């Protein structure tokens, strides 16, 4: 005999305030002399690293992600090659900031120190396990409620649960609000992180 079933899918979401930020900070230098370009870049990168440590960033949370040196042809205003070469040096580090309240002032400091490339800001939560448990429970409760509403609308009665599946979904999703700043600090707002879980429950129809 064909088994008659009802399935319901629902989502559970928990909102958290980020307590962690990851950011890429870069130093770009250029000079007609590769030695001069390297020396300038090294000096600025060292100054940026020292500024980060002075602001309380653990040295273990500063990791070089890329370093490159490459020549670039110089063109005249009319677009013709001049035969001259400019050497480009780029040094980028990944920085983990464990106090997001200091992020704006930290960026302001490193920019004034010599960083000229800031990108890839990502907010996260260090401990998401409790939030995942809460979101999972909420998703299952919502799926049960939805199944009950479907059964009532269809004029049938729910029987035993046949299957339950839970999907923790994707990585935490940032929910941004308006940027805030104090003094001359770079405006940064962490907003909220959404922990999302999907649940599907299938019931027998009595």
Short mmCIF file of N, CA and C in Angstrom, two decimals, residues 33-200:
data_model
loop_
_atom_site.label_atom_id
_atom_site.label_comp_id
_atom_site.label_asym_id
_atom_site.label_seq_id
_atom_site.Cartn_x
_atom_site.Cartn_y
_atom_site.Cartn_z
N UNK A 33 63.10 52.22 -9.01
CA UNK A 33 64.14 51.32 -8.51
C UNK A 33 63.48 50.22 -7.70
N UNK A 34 63.74 48.96 -8.07
CA UNK A 34 63.14 47.85 -7.34
C UNK A 34 63.63 47.82 -5.90
N UNK A 35 64.88 48.20 -5.67
CA UNK A 35 65.43 48.22 -4.32
C UNK A 35 64.71 49.25 -3.46
N UNK A 36 64.51 50.44 -4.04
CA UNK A 36 63.83 51.50 -3.31
C UNK A 36 62.38 51.13 -3.03
N UNK A 37 61.72 50.49 -4.00
CA UNK A 37 60.33 50.07 -3.80
C UNK A 37 60.22 49.04 -2.68
N UNK A 38 61.16 48.09 -2.66
CA UNK A 38 61.16 47.08 -1.61
C UNK A 38 61.43 47.68 -0.24
N UNK A 39 62.41 48.57 -0.16
CA UNK A 39 62.76 49.19 1.12
C UNK A 39 61.59 50.00 1.66
N UNK A 40 60.94 50.76 0.79
CA UNK A 40 59.79 51.57 1.21
C UNK A 40 58.65 50.68 1.71
N UNK A 41 58.39 49.60 0.96
CA UNK A 41 57.30 48.70 1.33
C UNK A 41 57.60 47.99 2.64
N UNK A 42 58.83 47.52 2.80
CA UNK A 42 59.21 46.83 4.04
C UNK A 42 59.08 47.74 5.25
N UNK A 43 59.49 49.00 5.08
CA UNK A 43 59.42 49.95 6.20
C UNK A 43 57.97 50.21 6.60
N UNK A 44 57.10 50.41 5.60
CA UNK A 44 55.69 50.67 5.90
C UNK A 44 55.01 49.43 6.49
N UNK A 45 55.31 48.25 5.92
CA UNK A 45 54.70 47.02 6.43
C UNK A 45 55.12 46.76 7.87
N UNK A 46 56.38 47.04 8.19
CA UNK A 46 56.87 46.87 9.56
C UNK A 46 56.17 47.83 10.50
N UNK A 47 55.97 49.07 10.05
CA UNK A 47 55.29 50.07 10.87
C UNK A 47 53.84 49.67 11.13
N UNK A 48 53.19 49.13 10.10
CA UNK A 48 51.81 48.67 10.26
C UNK A 48 51.74 47.52 11.25
N UNK A 49 52.65 46.55 11.14
CA UNK A 49 52.68 45.41 12.05
C UNK A 49 52.90 45.85 13.49
N UNK A 50 53.82 46.79 13.69
CA UNK A 50 54.09 47.29 15.04
C UNK A 50 52.87 48.03 15.60
N UNK A 51 52.17 48.77 14.73
CA UNK A 51 50.97 49.50 15.17
C UNK A 51 49.88 48.52 15.61
N UNK A 52 49.73 47.43 14.86
CA UNK A 52 48.72 46.43 15.21
C UNK A 52 49.02 45.79 16.56
N UNK A 53 50.28 45.45 16.78
CA UNK A 53 50.67 44.84 18.05
C UNK A 53 50.48 45.82 19.20
N UNK A 54 50.80 47.10 18.95
CA UNK A 54 50.62 48.13 19.98
C UNK A 54 49.15 48.30 20.35
N UNK A 55 48.26 48.00 19.40
CA UNK A 55 46.83 48.12 19.65
C UNK A 55 46.24 46.87 20.31
N UNK A 56 47.09 45.89 20.58
CA UNK A 56 46.64 44.70 21.29
C UNK A 56 46.37 43.50 20.43
N UNK A 57 46.70 43.57 19.12
CA UNK A 57 46.51 42.40 18.25
C UNK A 57 47.63 41.41 18.51
N UNK A 58 47.26 40.15 18.74
CA UNK A 58 48.26 39.10 18.98
C UNK A 58 49.05 38.87 17.69
N UNK A 59 50.39 38.80 17.78
CA UNK A 59 51.20 38.53 16.58
C UNK A 59 50.77 37.28 15.83
N UNK A 60 50.22 36.29 16.55
CA UNK A 60 49.74 35.07 15.90
C UNK A 60 48.53 35.34 15.02
N UNK A 61 47.85 36.46 15.24
CA UNK A 61 46.66 36.81 14.46
C UNK A 61 46.99 37.69 13.26
N UNK A 62 48.27 37.86 12.97
CA UNK A 62 48.71 38.61 11.79
C UNK A 62 49.47 37.64 10.88
N UNK A 63 48.91 37.35 9.73
CA UNK A 63 49.49 36.34 8.84
C UNK A 63 49.61 36.89 7.42
N UNK A 64 50.79 36.77 6.84
CA UNK A 64 51.00 37.23 5.46
C UNK A 64 50.20 36.35 4.51
N UNK A 65 49.39 36.99 3.66
CA UNK A 65 48.59 36.24 2.70
C UNK A 65 49.16 36.32 1.29
N UNK A 66 49.85 37.42 0.99
CA UNK A 66 50.47 37.54 -0.34
C UNK A 66 51.57 38.59 -0.32
N UNK A 67 52.59 38.34 -1.14
CA UNK A 67 53.68 39.29 -1.32
C UNK A 67 54.13 39.19 -2.77
N UNK A 68 54.17 40.30 -3.47
CA UNK A 68 54.52 40.26 -4.89
C UNK A 68 55.35 41.48 -5.29
N UNK A 69 56.25 41.24 -6.25
CA UNK A 69 57.06 42.30 -6.86
C UNK A 69 56.95 42.12 -8.37
N UNK A 70 56.54 43.15 -9.07
CA UNK A 70 56.39 43.01 -10.52
C UNK A 70 56.65 44.35 -11.23
N UNK A 71 57.22 44.29 -12.43
CA UNK A 71 57.48 45.51 -13.20
C UNK A 71 56.26 45.92 -14.01
N UNK A 72 56.16 47.21 -14.24
CA UNK A 72 55.06 47.72 -15.06
C UNK A 72 55.60 48.78 -16.01
N UNK A 73 55.28 48.64 -17.28
CA UNK A 73 55.75 49.59 -18.29
C UNK A 73 55.12 50.96 -18.05
N UNK A 74 55.91 52.00 -18.31
CA UNK A 74 55.43 53.38 -18.19
C UNK A 74 55.05 53.88 -19.58
N UNK A 75 53.85 54.45 -19.68
CA UNK A 75 53.35 54.95 -20.95
C UNK A 75 53.28 56.47 -20.93
N UNK A 76 53.46 57.07 -22.09
CA UNK A 76 53.36 58.52 -22.23
C UNK A 76 51.89 58.93 -22.22
N UNK A 77 51.59 60.24 -22.07
CA UNK A 77 50.20 60.70 -22.09
C UNK A 77 49.46 60.31 -23.37
N UNK A 78 50.20 60.06 -24.44
CA UNK A 78 49.56 59.67 -25.71
C UNK A 78 49.41 58.16 -25.83
N UNK A 79 49.85 57.40 -24.80
CA UNK A 79 49.68 55.97 -24.80
C UNK A 79 50.82 55.19 -25.37
N UNK A 80 51.95 55.84 -25.63
CA UNK A 80 53.11 55.16 -26.19
C UNK A 80 54.05 54.71 -25.07
N UNK A 81 54.71 53.57 -25.28
CA UNK A 81 55.67 53.08 -24.29
C UNK A 81 56.89 53.98 -24.27
N UNK A 82 57.31 54.35 -23.05
CA UNK A 82 58.47 55.24 -22.91
C UNK A 82 59.77 54.46 -22.77
N UNK A 83 59.68 53.17 -22.51
CA UNK A 83 60.87 52.37 -22.26
C UNK A 83 61.25 52.32 -20.81
N UNK A 84 60.58 53.12 -19.98
CA UNK A 84 60.85 53.13 -18.54
C UNK A 84 59.99 52.06 -17.86
N UNK A 85 60.44 51.63 -16.71
CA UNK A 85 59.73 50.60 -15.95
C UNK A 85 59.57 51.06 -14.51
N UNK A 86 58.37 50.85 -13.97
CA UNK A 86 58.11 51.11 -12.55
C UNK A 86 57.89 49.78 -11.86
N UNK A 87 58.51 49.61 -10.72
CA UNK A 87 58.38 48.35 -9.98
C UNK A 87 57.32 48.49 -8.90
N UNK A 88 56.40 47.54 -8.89
CA UNK A 88 55.30 47.52 -7.93
C UNK A 88 55.57 46.46 -6.87
N UNK A 89 55.35 46.82 -5.63
CA UNK A 89 55.51 45.87 -4.52
C UNK A 89 54.23 45.89 -3.69
N UNK A 90 53.65 44.72 -3.49
CA UNK A 90 52.44 44.58 -2.68
C UNK A 90 52.65 43.56 -1.58
N UNK A 91 52.28 43.95 -0.36
CA UNK A 91 52.38 43.07 0.80
C UNK A 91 51.05 43.11 1.53
N UNK A 92 50.36 41.96 1.60
CA UNK A 92 49.04 41.90 2.22
C UNK A 92 49.04 40.90 3.36
N UNK A 93 48.44 41.28 4.49
CA UNK A 93 48.34 40.39 5.64
C UNK A 93 46.87 40.21 6.03
N UNK A 94 46.55 39.01 6.51
CA UNK A 94 45.24 38.73 7.11
C UNK A 94 45.33 38.98 8.61
N UNK A 95 44.44 39.82 9.11
CA UNK A 95 44.47 40.16 10.53
C UNK A 95 43.17 39.73 11.19
N UNK A 96 43.28 39.03 12.31
CA UNK A 96 42.11 38.66 13.10
C UNK A 96 42.01 39.61 14.29
N UNK A 97 40.89 40.29 14.38
CA UNK A 97 40.67 41.26 15.46
C UNK A 97 39.66 40.66 16.42
N UNK A 98 40.06 40.46 17.66
CA UNK A 98 39.20 39.79 18.64
C UNK A 98 38.47 40.77 19.55
N UNK A 99 38.58 42.06 19.25
CA UNK A 99 37.79 43.08 19.95
C UNK A 99 37.26 44.03 18.88
N UNK A 100 36.04 43.75 18.39
CA UNK A 100 35.51 44.51 17.26
C UNK A 100 35.23 45.97 17.60
N UNK A 101 35.16 46.30 18.89
CA UNK A 101 34.93 47.69 19.27
C UNK A 101 36.13 48.58 18.92
N UNK A 102 37.29 47.95 18.74
CA UNK A 102 38.50 48.70 18.41
C UNK A 102 38.79 48.73 16.90
N UNK A 103 37.92 48.11 16.11
CA UNK A 103 38.22 47.95 14.69
C UNK A 103 38.34 49.28 13.96
N UNK A 104 37.39 50.20 14.21
CA UNK A 104 37.43 51.49 13.53
C UNK A 104 38.69 52.27 13.82
N UNK A 105 39.06 52.39 15.09
CA UNK A 105 40.27 53.12 15.45
C UNK A 105 41.52 52.41 14.97
N UNK A 106 41.47 51.06 14.93
CA UNK A 106 42.62 50.30 14.45
C UNK A 106 42.87 50.57 12.97
N UNK A 107 41.81 50.60 12.17
CA UNK A 107 41.95 50.88 10.74
C UNK A 107 42.45 52.29 10.51
N UNK A 108 41.95 53.22 11.31
CA UNK A 108 42.40 54.61 11.21
C UNK A 108 43.90 54.69 11.48
N UNK A 109 44.37 53.93 12.47
CA UNK A 109 45.79 53.95 12.84
C UNK A 109 46.67 53.34 11.74
N UNK A 110 46.27 52.18 11.20
CA UNK A 110 47.11 51.52 10.21
C UNK A 110 47.14 52.30 8.89
N UNK A 111 46.04 52.99 8.57
CA UNK A 111 46.02 53.83 7.36
C UNK A 111 47.00 54.98 7.51
N UNK A 112 46.99 55.60 8.69
CA UNK A 112 47.92 56.70 8.94
C UNK A 112 49.36 56.21 9.05
N UNK A 113 49.53 54.93 9.37
CA UNK A 113 50.87 54.37 9.51
C UNK A 113 51.50 54.01 8.17
N UNK A 114 50.68 53.69 7.17
CA UNK A 114 51.24 53.35 5.86
C UNK A 114 50.44 52.37 5.04
N UNK A 115 49.40 51.76 5.63
CA UNK A 115 48.56 50.84 4.86
C UNK A 115 47.74 51.64 3.85
N UNK A 116 47.63 51.15 2.64
CA UNK A 116 46.84 51.85 1.63
C UNK A 116 45.89 50.91 0.90
N UNK A 117 45.65 49.73 1.48
CA UNK A 117 44.70 48.79 0.91
C UNK A 117 43.99 48.07 2.06
N UNK A 118 42.68 48.31 2.18
CA UNK A 118 41.88 47.67 3.22
C UNK A 118 40.70 47.00 2.53
N UNK A 119 40.56 45.69 2.69
CA UNK A 119 39.43 45.02 2.06
C UNK A 119 39.14 43.69 2.75
N UNK A 120 38.03 43.09 2.35
CA UNK A 120 37.68 41.76 2.84
C UNK A 120 37.30 41.68 4.30
N UNK A 121 36.63 42.73 4.85
CA UNK A 121 36.23 42.67 6.25
C UNK A 121 35.12 41.62 6.42
N UNK A 122 35.33 40.67 7.32
CA UNK A 122 34.34 39.65 7.63
C UNK A 122 34.13 39.60 9.14
N UNK A 123 32.86 39.63 9.54
CA UNK A 123 32.53 39.52 10.96
C UNK A 123 32.07 38.10 11.27
N UNK A 124 32.40 37.65 12.48
CA UNK A 124 32.06 36.28 12.86
C UNK A 124 31.89 36.22 14.37
N UNK A 125 31.50 35.03 14.84
CA UNK A 125 31.35 34.78 16.28
C UNK A 125 32.27 33.62 16.63
N UNK A 126 33.04 33.77 17.69
CA UNK A 126 34.03 32.76 18.04
C UNK A 126 33.38 31.44 18.45
N UNK A 127 32.31 31.51 19.25
CA UNK A 127 31.65 30.30 19.72
C UNK A 127 30.20 30.28 19.21
N UNK A 128 29.95 29.44 18.21
CA UNK A 128 28.61 29.39 17.61
C UNK A 128 27.81 28.16 18.00
N UNK A 129 28.38 27.28 18.84
CA UNK A 129 27.73 26.01 19.13
C UNK A 129 26.37 26.18 19.80
N UNK A 130 26.29 27.06 20.82
CA UNK A 130 25.01 27.26 21.51
C UNK A 130 23.97 27.84 20.56
N UNK A 131 24.41 28.76 19.69
CA UNK A 131 23.49 29.36 18.73
C UNK A 131 22.98 28.32 17.73
N UNK A 132 23.86 27.41 17.31
CA UNK A 132 23.45 26.34 16.39
C UNK A 132 22.41 25.42 17.03
N UNK A 133 22.62 25.10 18.31
CA UNK A 133 21.68 24.24 19.02
C UNK A 133 20.31 24.92 19.10
N UNK A 134 20.32 26.21 19.44
CA UNK A 134 19.07 26.96 19.55
C UNK A 134 18.36 27.08 18.20
N UNK A 135 19.13 27.34 17.14
CA UNK A 135 18.54 27.47 15.80
C UNK A 135 17.98 26.14 15.32
N UNK A 136 18.69 25.04 15.64
CA UNK A 136 18.23 23.70 15.24
C UNK A 136 16.90 23.37 15.92
N UNK A 137 16.82 23.67 17.23
CA UNK A 137 15.59 23.40 17.98
C UNK A 137 14.44 24.24 17.44
N UNK A 138 14.72 25.49 17.13
CA UNK A 138 13.69 26.38 16.60
C UNK A 138 13.21 25.91 15.23
N UNK A 139 14.13 25.44 14.39
CA UNK A 139 13.75 24.97 13.06
C UNK A 139 12.82 23.76 13.15
N UNK A 140 13.13 22.83 14.05
CA UNK A 140 12.30 21.63 14.22
C UNK A 140 10.92 22.01 14.76
N UNK A 141 10.88 22.92 15.74
CA UNK A 141 9.60 23.37 16.28
C UNK A 141 8.76 24.04 15.20
N UNK A 142 9.39 24.85 14.37
CA UNK A 142 8.66 25.53 13.30
C UNK A 142 8.14 24.53 12.26
N UNK A 143 8.94 23.50 11.97
CA UNK A 143 8.51 22.47 11.01
C UNK A 143 7.33 21.68 11.56
N UNK A 144 7.35 21.37 12.86
CA UNK A 144 6.23 20.66 13.49
C UNK A 144 4.96 21.50 13.42
N UNK A 145 5.10 22.78 13.73
CA UNK A 145 3.94 23.68 13.69
C UNK A 145 3.37 23.76 12.29
N UNK A 146 4.25 23.87 11.31
CA UNK A 146 3.80 23.97 9.92
C UNK A 146 3.09 22.70 9.49
N UNK A 147 3.64 21.54 9.88
CA UNK A 147 3.00 20.27 9.53
C UNK A 147 1.60 20.18 10.14
N UNK A 148 1.45 20.64 11.37
CA UNK A 148 0.14 20.64 12.01
C UNK A 148 -0.85 21.53 11.29
N UNK A 149 -0.38 22.69 10.84
CA UNK A 149 -1.26 23.61 10.10
C UNK A 149 -1.68 23.01 8.76
N UNK A 150 -0.74 22.32 8.10
CA UNK A 150 -1.06 21.70 6.80
C UNK A 150 -2.09 20.58 7.00
N UNK A 151 -1.89 19.77 8.05
CA UNK A 151 -2.82 18.68 8.32
C UNK A 151 -4.22 19.20 8.63
N UNK A 152 -4.29 20.27 9.41
CA UNK A 152 -5.59 20.85 9.76
C UNK A 152 -6.29 21.39 8.51
N UNK A 153 -5.51 22.08 7.66
CA UNK A 153 -6.10 22.62 6.44
C UNK A 153 -6.57 21.52 5.50
N UNK A 154 -5.87 20.38 5.52
CA UNK A 154 -6.22 19.27 4.63
C UNK A 154 -7.28 18.35 5.24
N UNK A 155 -7.60 18.58 6.51
CA UNK A 155 -8.62 17.76 7.16
C UNK A 155 -8.16 16.36 7.49
N UNK A 156 -6.88 16.21 7.81
CA UNK A 156 -6.35 14.90 8.17
C UNK A 156 -5.66 15.00 9.53
N UNK A 157 -5.28 13.85 10.06
CA UNK A 157 -4.61 13.79 11.36
C UNK A 157 -3.19 13.27 11.18
N UNK A 158 -2.26 13.92 11.85
CA UNK A 158 -0.86 13.49 11.77
C UNK A 158 -0.64 12.22 12.59
N UNK A 159 0.16 11.33 12.04
CA UNK A 159 0.55 10.13 12.76
C UNK A 159 1.96 10.25 13.30
N UNK A 160 2.72 9.16 13.23
CA UNK A 160 4.08 9.17 13.74
C UNK A 160 5.02 9.88 12.75
N UNK A 161 6.13 10.34 13.30
CA UNK A 161 7.15 10.95 12.46
C UNK A 161 7.87 9.85 11.69
N UNK A 162 7.99 10.04 10.38
CA UNK A 162 8.66 9.06 9.52
C UNK A 162 10.14 9.41 9.38
N UNK A 163 10.42 10.66 9.05
CA UNK A 163 11.81 11.11 8.89
C UNK A 163 11.98 12.54 9.42
N UNK A 164 13.19 12.81 9.86
CA UNK A 164 13.58 14.17 10.26
C UNK A 164 14.96 14.43 9.69
N UNK A 165 15.11 15.54 8.99
CA UNK A 165 16.43 15.92 8.48
C UNK A 165 16.71 17.37 8.82
N UNK A 166 17.96 17.63 9.17
CA UNK A 166 18.38 18.98 9.57
C UNK A 166 19.60 19.37 8.77
N UNK A 167 19.57 20.58 8.27
CA UNK A 167 20.70 21.13 7.51
C UNK A 167 21.13 22.42 8.17
N UNK A 168 22.39 22.44 8.63
CA UNK A 168 22.89 23.64 9.31
C UNK A 168 23.05 24.83 8.38
N UNK A 169 22.84 24.63 7.09
CA UNK A 169 22.87 25.75 6.17
C UNK A 169 24.27 26.23 5.88
N UNK A 170 24.34 27.47 5.43
CA UNK A 170 25.62 28.05 5.03
C UNK A 170 26.33 28.69 6.21
N UNK A 171 27.43 29.35 5.92
CA UNK A 171 28.18 30.06 6.95
C UNK A 171 27.33 31.19 7.50
N UNK A 172 27.67 31.68 8.71
CA UNK A 172 26.91 32.79 9.28
C UNK A 172 26.80 33.96 8.32
N UNK A 173 25.61 34.54 8.22
CA UNK A 173 25.36 35.64 7.30
C UNK A 173 25.38 36.96 8.06
N UNK A 174 26.20 37.94 7.62
CA UNK A 174 26.20 39.24 8.30
C UNK A 174 24.98 40.06 7.94
N UNK A 175 24.39 40.70 8.93
CA UNK A 175 23.27 41.61 8.73
C UNK A 175 23.75 43.00 9.14
N UNK A 176 24.00 43.86 8.17
CA UNK A 176 24.62 45.15 8.47
C UNK A 176 23.58 46.19 8.85
N UNK A 177 23.97 47.05 9.76
CA UNK A 177 23.14 48.22 10.05
C UNK A 177 23.96 49.46 9.70
N UNK A 178 23.45 50.63 10.05
CA UNK A 178 24.13 51.87 9.68
C UNK A 178 25.49 51.96 10.35
N UNK A 179 26.47 52.42 9.59
CA UNK A 179 27.82 52.54 10.13
C UNK A 179 27.87 53.62 11.20
N UNK A 180 28.68 53.38 12.22
CA UNK A 180 28.84 54.33 13.30
C UNK A 180 30.31 54.66 13.45
N UNK A 181 30.60 55.84 13.91
CA UNK A 181 31.98 56.19 14.14
C UNK A 181 32.07 57.16 15.30
N UNK A 182 33.23 57.16 15.93
CA UNK A 182 33.47 58.07 17.01
C UNK A 182 34.76 58.82 16.76
N UNK A 183 34.73 60.13 16.88
CA UNK A 183 35.93 60.92 16.60
C UNK A 183 36.31 60.82 15.15
N UNK A 184 37.59 60.56 14.90
CA UNK A 184 38.09 60.50 13.53
C UNK A 184 38.25 59.07 13.04
N UNK A 185 37.75 58.11 13.80
CA UNK A 185 37.94 56.71 13.44
C UNK A 185 37.18 56.38 12.17
N UNK A 186 37.70 55.37 11.45
CA UNK A 186 37.03 54.89 10.25
C UNK A 186 35.66 54.33 10.64
N UNK A 187 34.56 54.72 9.93
CA UNK A 187 33.24 54.23 10.30
C UNK A 187 33.08 52.75 9.99
N UNK A 188 32.82 51.96 11.04
CA UNK A 188 32.64 50.52 10.90
C UNK A 188 31.47 50.09 11.78
N UNK A 189 30.61 49.24 11.26
CA UNK A 189 29.54 48.68 12.07
C UNK A 189 29.49 47.17 11.85
N UNK A 190 29.50 46.43 12.94
CA UNK A 190 29.50 44.97 12.83
C UNK A 190 28.13 44.41 12.52
N UNK A 191 27.06 45.15 12.89
CA UNK A 191 25.72 44.64 12.67
C UNK A 191 25.47 43.37 13.46
N UNK A 192 24.84 42.38 12.82
CA UNK A 192 24.55 41.12 13.48
C UNK A 192 24.92 39.95 12.56
N UNK A 193 25.10 38.79 13.19
CA UNK A 193 25.36 37.56 12.47
C UNK A 193 24.13 36.67 12.60
N UNK A 194 23.68 36.10 11.50
CA UNK A 194 22.52 35.21 11.53
C UNK A 194 22.98 33.76 11.40
N UNK A 195 22.65 32.96 12.40
CA UNK A 195 22.88 31.52 12.33
C UNK A 195 21.58 30.87 11.88
N UNK A 196 21.60 30.20 10.73
CA UNK A 196 20.37 29.67 10.15
C UNK A 196 20.44 28.15 9.99
N UNK A 197 19.35 27.49 10.35
CA UNK A 197 19.25 26.02 10.24
C UNK A 197 17.91 25.67 9.58
N UNK A 198 17.93 24.72 8.64
CA UNK A 198 16.72 24.22 7.99
C UNK A 198 16.38 22.84 8.53
N UNK A 199 15.07 22.60 8.71
CA UNK A 199 14.62 21.29 9.19
C UNK A 199 13.44 20.82 8.35
N UNK A 200 13.43 19.54 8.00
CA UNK A 200 12.32 18.93 7.26
C UNK A 200 11.81 17.73 8.05
#
